[in-house]
Short mmCIF file of N, CA, C and O in Angstrom, two decimals:
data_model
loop_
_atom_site.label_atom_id
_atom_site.label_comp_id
_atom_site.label_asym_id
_atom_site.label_seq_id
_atom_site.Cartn_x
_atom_site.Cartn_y
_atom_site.Cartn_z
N UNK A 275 20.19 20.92 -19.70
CA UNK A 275 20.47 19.49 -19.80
C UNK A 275 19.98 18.99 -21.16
O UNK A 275 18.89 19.24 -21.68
N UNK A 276 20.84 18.35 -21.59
CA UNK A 276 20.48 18.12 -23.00
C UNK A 276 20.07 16.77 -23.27
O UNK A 276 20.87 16.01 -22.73
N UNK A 277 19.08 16.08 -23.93
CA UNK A 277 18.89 14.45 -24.37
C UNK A 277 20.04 14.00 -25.46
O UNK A 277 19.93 14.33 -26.64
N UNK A 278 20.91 13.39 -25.10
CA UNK A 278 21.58 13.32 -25.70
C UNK A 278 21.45 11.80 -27.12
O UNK A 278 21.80 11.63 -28.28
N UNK A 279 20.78 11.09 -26.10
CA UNK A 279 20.18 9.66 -27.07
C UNK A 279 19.17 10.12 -27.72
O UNK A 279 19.14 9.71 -28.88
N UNK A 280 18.14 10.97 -27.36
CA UNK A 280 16.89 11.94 -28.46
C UNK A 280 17.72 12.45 -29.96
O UNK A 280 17.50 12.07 -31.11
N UNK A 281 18.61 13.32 -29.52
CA UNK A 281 19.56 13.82 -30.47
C UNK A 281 19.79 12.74 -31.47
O UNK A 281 19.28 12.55 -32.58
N UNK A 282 20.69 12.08 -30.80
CA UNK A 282 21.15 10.72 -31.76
C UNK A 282 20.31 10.07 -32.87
O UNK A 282 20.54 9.78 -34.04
N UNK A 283 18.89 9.89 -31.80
CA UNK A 283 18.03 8.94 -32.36
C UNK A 283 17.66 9.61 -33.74
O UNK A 283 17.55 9.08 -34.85
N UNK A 284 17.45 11.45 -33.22
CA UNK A 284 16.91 11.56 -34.45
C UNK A 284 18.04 11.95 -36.24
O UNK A 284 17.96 11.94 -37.46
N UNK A 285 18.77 12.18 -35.35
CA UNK A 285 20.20 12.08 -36.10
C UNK A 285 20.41 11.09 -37.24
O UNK A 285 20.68 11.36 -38.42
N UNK A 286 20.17 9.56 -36.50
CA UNK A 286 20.11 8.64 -37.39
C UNK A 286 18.93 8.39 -37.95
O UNK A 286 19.09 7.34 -38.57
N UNK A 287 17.82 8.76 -38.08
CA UNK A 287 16.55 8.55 -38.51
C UNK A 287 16.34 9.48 -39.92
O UNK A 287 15.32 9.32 -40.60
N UNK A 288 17.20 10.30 -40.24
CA UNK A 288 17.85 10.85 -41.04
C UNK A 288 16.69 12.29 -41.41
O UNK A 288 16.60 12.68 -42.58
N UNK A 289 16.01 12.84 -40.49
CA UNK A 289 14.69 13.65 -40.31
C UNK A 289 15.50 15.12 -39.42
O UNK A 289 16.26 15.05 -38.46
N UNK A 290 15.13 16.08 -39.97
CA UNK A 290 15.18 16.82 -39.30
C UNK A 290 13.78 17.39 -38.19
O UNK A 290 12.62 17.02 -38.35
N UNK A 291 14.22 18.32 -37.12
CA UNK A 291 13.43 18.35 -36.04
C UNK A 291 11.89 18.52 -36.46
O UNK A 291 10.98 17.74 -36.19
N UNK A 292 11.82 19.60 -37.09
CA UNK A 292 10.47 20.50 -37.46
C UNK A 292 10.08 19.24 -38.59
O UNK A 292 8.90 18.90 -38.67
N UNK A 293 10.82 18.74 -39.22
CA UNK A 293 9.91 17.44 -39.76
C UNK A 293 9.00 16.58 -39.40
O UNK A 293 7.91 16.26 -39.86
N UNK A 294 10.09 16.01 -37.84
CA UNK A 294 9.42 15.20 -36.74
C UNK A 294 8.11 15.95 -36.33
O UNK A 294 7.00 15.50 -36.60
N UNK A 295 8.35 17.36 -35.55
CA UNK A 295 7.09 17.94 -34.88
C UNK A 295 5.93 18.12 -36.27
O UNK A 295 4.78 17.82 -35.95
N UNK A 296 6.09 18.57 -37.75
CA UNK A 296 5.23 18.01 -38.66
C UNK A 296 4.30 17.18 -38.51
O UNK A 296 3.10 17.32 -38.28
N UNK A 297 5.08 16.13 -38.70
CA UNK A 297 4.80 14.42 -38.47
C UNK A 297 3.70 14.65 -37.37
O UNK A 297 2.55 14.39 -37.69
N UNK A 298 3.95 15.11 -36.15
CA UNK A 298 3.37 14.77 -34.80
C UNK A 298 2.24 15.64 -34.59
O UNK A 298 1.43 15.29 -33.74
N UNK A 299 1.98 17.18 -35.51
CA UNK A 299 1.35 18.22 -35.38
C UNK A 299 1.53 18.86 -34.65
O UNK A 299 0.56 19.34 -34.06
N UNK A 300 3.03 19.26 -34.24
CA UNK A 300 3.20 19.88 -32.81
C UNK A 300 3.71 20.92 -33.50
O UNK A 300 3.93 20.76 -34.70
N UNK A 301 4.04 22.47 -32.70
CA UNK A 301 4.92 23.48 -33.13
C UNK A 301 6.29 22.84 -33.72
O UNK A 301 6.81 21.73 -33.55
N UNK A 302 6.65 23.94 -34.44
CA UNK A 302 7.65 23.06 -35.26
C UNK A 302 9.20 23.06 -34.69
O UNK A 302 10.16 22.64 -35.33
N UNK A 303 9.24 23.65 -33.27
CA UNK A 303 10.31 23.61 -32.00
C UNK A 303 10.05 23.27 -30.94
O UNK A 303 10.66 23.57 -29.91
N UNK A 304 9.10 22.60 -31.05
CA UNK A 304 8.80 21.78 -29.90
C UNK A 304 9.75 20.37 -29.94
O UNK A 304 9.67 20.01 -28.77
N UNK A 305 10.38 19.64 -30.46
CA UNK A 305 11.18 18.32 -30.65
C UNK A 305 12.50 19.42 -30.34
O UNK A 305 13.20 18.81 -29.54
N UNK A 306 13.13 20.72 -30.62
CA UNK A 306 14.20 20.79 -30.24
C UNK A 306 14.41 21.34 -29.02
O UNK A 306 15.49 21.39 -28.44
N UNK A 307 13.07 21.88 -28.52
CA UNK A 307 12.76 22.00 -26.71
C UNK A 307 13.24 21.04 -25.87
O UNK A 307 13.91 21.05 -24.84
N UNK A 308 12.62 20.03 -26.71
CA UNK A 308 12.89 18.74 -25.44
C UNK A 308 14.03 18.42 -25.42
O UNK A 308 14.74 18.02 -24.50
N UNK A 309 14.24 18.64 -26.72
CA UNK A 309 15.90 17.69 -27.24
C UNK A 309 17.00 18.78 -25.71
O UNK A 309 17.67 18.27 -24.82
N UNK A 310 16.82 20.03 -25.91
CA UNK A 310 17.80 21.10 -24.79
C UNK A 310 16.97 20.77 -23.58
O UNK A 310 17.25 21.69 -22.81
N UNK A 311 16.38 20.23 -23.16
CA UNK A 311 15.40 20.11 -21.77
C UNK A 311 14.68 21.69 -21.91
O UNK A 311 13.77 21.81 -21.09
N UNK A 312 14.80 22.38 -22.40
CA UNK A 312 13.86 24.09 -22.57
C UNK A 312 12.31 23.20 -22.13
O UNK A 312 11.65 23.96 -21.43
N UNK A 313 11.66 22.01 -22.32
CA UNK A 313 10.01 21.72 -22.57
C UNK A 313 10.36 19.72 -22.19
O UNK A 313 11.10 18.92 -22.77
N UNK A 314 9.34 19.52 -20.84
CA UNK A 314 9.23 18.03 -20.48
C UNK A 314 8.10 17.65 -20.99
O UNK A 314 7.08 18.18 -20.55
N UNK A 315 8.01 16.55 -22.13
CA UNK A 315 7.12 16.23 -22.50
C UNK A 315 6.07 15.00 -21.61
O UNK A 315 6.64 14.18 -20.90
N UNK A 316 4.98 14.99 -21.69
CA UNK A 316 4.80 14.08 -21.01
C UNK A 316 4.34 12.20 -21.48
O UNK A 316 4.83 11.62 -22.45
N UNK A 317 3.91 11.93 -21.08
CA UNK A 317 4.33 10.60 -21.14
C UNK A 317 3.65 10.13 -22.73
O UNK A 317 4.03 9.15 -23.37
N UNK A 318 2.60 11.06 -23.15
CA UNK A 318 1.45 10.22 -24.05
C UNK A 318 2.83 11.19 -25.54
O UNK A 318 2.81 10.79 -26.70
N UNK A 319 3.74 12.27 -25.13
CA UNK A 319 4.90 13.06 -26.55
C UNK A 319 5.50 12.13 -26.03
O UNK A 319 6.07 12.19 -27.12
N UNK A 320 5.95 11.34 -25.50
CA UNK A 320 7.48 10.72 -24.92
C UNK A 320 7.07 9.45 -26.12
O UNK A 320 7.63 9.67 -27.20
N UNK A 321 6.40 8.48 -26.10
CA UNK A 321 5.71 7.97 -26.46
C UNK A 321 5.32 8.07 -28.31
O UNK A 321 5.66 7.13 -29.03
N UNK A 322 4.63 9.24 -28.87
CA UNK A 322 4.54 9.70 -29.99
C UNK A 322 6.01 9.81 -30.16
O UNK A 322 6.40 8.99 -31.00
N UNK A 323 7.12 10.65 -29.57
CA UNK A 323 8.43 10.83 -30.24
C UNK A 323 9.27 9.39 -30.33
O UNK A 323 10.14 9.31 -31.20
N UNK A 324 9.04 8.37 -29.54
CA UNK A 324 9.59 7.14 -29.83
C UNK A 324 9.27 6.25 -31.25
O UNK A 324 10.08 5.79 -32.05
N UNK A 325 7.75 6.18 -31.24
CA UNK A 325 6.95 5.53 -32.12
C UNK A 325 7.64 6.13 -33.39
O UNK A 325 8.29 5.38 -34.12
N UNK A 326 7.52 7.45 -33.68
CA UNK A 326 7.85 8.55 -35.05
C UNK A 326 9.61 7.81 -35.22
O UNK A 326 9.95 7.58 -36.38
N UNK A 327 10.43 7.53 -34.30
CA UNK A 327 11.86 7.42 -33.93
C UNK A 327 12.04 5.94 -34.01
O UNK A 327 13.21 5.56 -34.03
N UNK A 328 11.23 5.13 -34.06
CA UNK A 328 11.02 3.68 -34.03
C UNK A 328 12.61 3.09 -33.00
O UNK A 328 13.62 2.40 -33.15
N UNK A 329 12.10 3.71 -32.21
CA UNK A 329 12.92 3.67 -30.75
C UNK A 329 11.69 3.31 -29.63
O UNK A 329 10.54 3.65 -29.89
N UNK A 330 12.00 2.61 -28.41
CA UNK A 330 11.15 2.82 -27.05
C UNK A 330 11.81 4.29 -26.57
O UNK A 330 12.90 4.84 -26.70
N UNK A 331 10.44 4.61 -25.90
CA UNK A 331 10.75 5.51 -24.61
C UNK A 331 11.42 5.11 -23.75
O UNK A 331 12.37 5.87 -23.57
N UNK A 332 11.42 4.30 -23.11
CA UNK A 332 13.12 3.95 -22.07
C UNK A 332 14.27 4.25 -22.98
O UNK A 332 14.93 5.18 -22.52
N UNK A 333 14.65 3.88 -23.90
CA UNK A 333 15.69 4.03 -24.74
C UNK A 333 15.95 5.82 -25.19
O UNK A 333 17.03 6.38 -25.38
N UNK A 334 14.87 6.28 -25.25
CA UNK A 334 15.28 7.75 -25.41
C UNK A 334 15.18 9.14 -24.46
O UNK A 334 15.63 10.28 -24.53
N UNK A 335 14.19 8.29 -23.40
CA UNK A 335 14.15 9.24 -21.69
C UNK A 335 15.00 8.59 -20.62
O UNK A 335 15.57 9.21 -19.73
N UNK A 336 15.03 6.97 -20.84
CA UNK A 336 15.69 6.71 -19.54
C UNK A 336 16.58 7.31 -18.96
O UNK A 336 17.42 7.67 -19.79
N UNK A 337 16.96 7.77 -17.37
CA UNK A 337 18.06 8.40 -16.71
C UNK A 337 19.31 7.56 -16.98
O UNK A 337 19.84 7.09 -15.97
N UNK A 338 19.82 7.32 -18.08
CA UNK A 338 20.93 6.52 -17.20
C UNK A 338 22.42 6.53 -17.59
O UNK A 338 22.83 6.57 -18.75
N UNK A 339 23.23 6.47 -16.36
CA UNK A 339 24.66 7.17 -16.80
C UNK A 339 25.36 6.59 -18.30
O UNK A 339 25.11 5.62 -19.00
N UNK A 340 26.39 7.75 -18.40
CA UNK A 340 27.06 7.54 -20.19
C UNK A 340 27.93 6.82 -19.63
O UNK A 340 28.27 6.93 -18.46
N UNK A 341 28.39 5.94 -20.50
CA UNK A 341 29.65 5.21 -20.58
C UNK A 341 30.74 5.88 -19.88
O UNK A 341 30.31 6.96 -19.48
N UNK A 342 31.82 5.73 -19.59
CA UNK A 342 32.86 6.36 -19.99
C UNK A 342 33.20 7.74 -18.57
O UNK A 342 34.26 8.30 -18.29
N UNK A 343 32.12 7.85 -18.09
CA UNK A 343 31.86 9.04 -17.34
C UNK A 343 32.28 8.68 -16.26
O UNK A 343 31.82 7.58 -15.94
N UNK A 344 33.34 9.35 -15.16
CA UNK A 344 33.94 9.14 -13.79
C UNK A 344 33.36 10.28 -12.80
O UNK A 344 33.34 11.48 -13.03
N UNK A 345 33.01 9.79 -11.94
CA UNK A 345 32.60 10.71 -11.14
C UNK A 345 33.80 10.70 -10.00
O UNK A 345 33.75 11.48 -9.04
#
């Protein structure tokens, strides 16, 4: 399962991954773990990856359905 608004966010933030985990002092594949669901970060990385993303955490974990999508 992939984050697909994580992706985005960092997409437009114009940073690549291992930059971000840099930034954060984390392994430097740890931001593309989460990004594939491979690693659930918990609330205090959810949090650091928003702040770094100048995004909220609802905005880049929230569950919530895509546009467009028919079930």
């Amino acid at each position: 399962m992939h984050n697909k608004r994580l992706k985005i966010a960092i997409i437009e933030s114009g940073k690549k991954g291992y930059e971000i985990a840099r930034q954060l002092e984390w392994h430097p594949t740890k931001v593309s773990q989460i990004v594939i669901g491979a690693y659930t970060p918990s609330s205090v990385e959810k949090r650091q990856l928003a702040e770094v993303l100048g995004r909220s955490v609802h905005e880049l974990f929230t569950n919530k359905p895509t546009e467009g999508v028919h079930v």
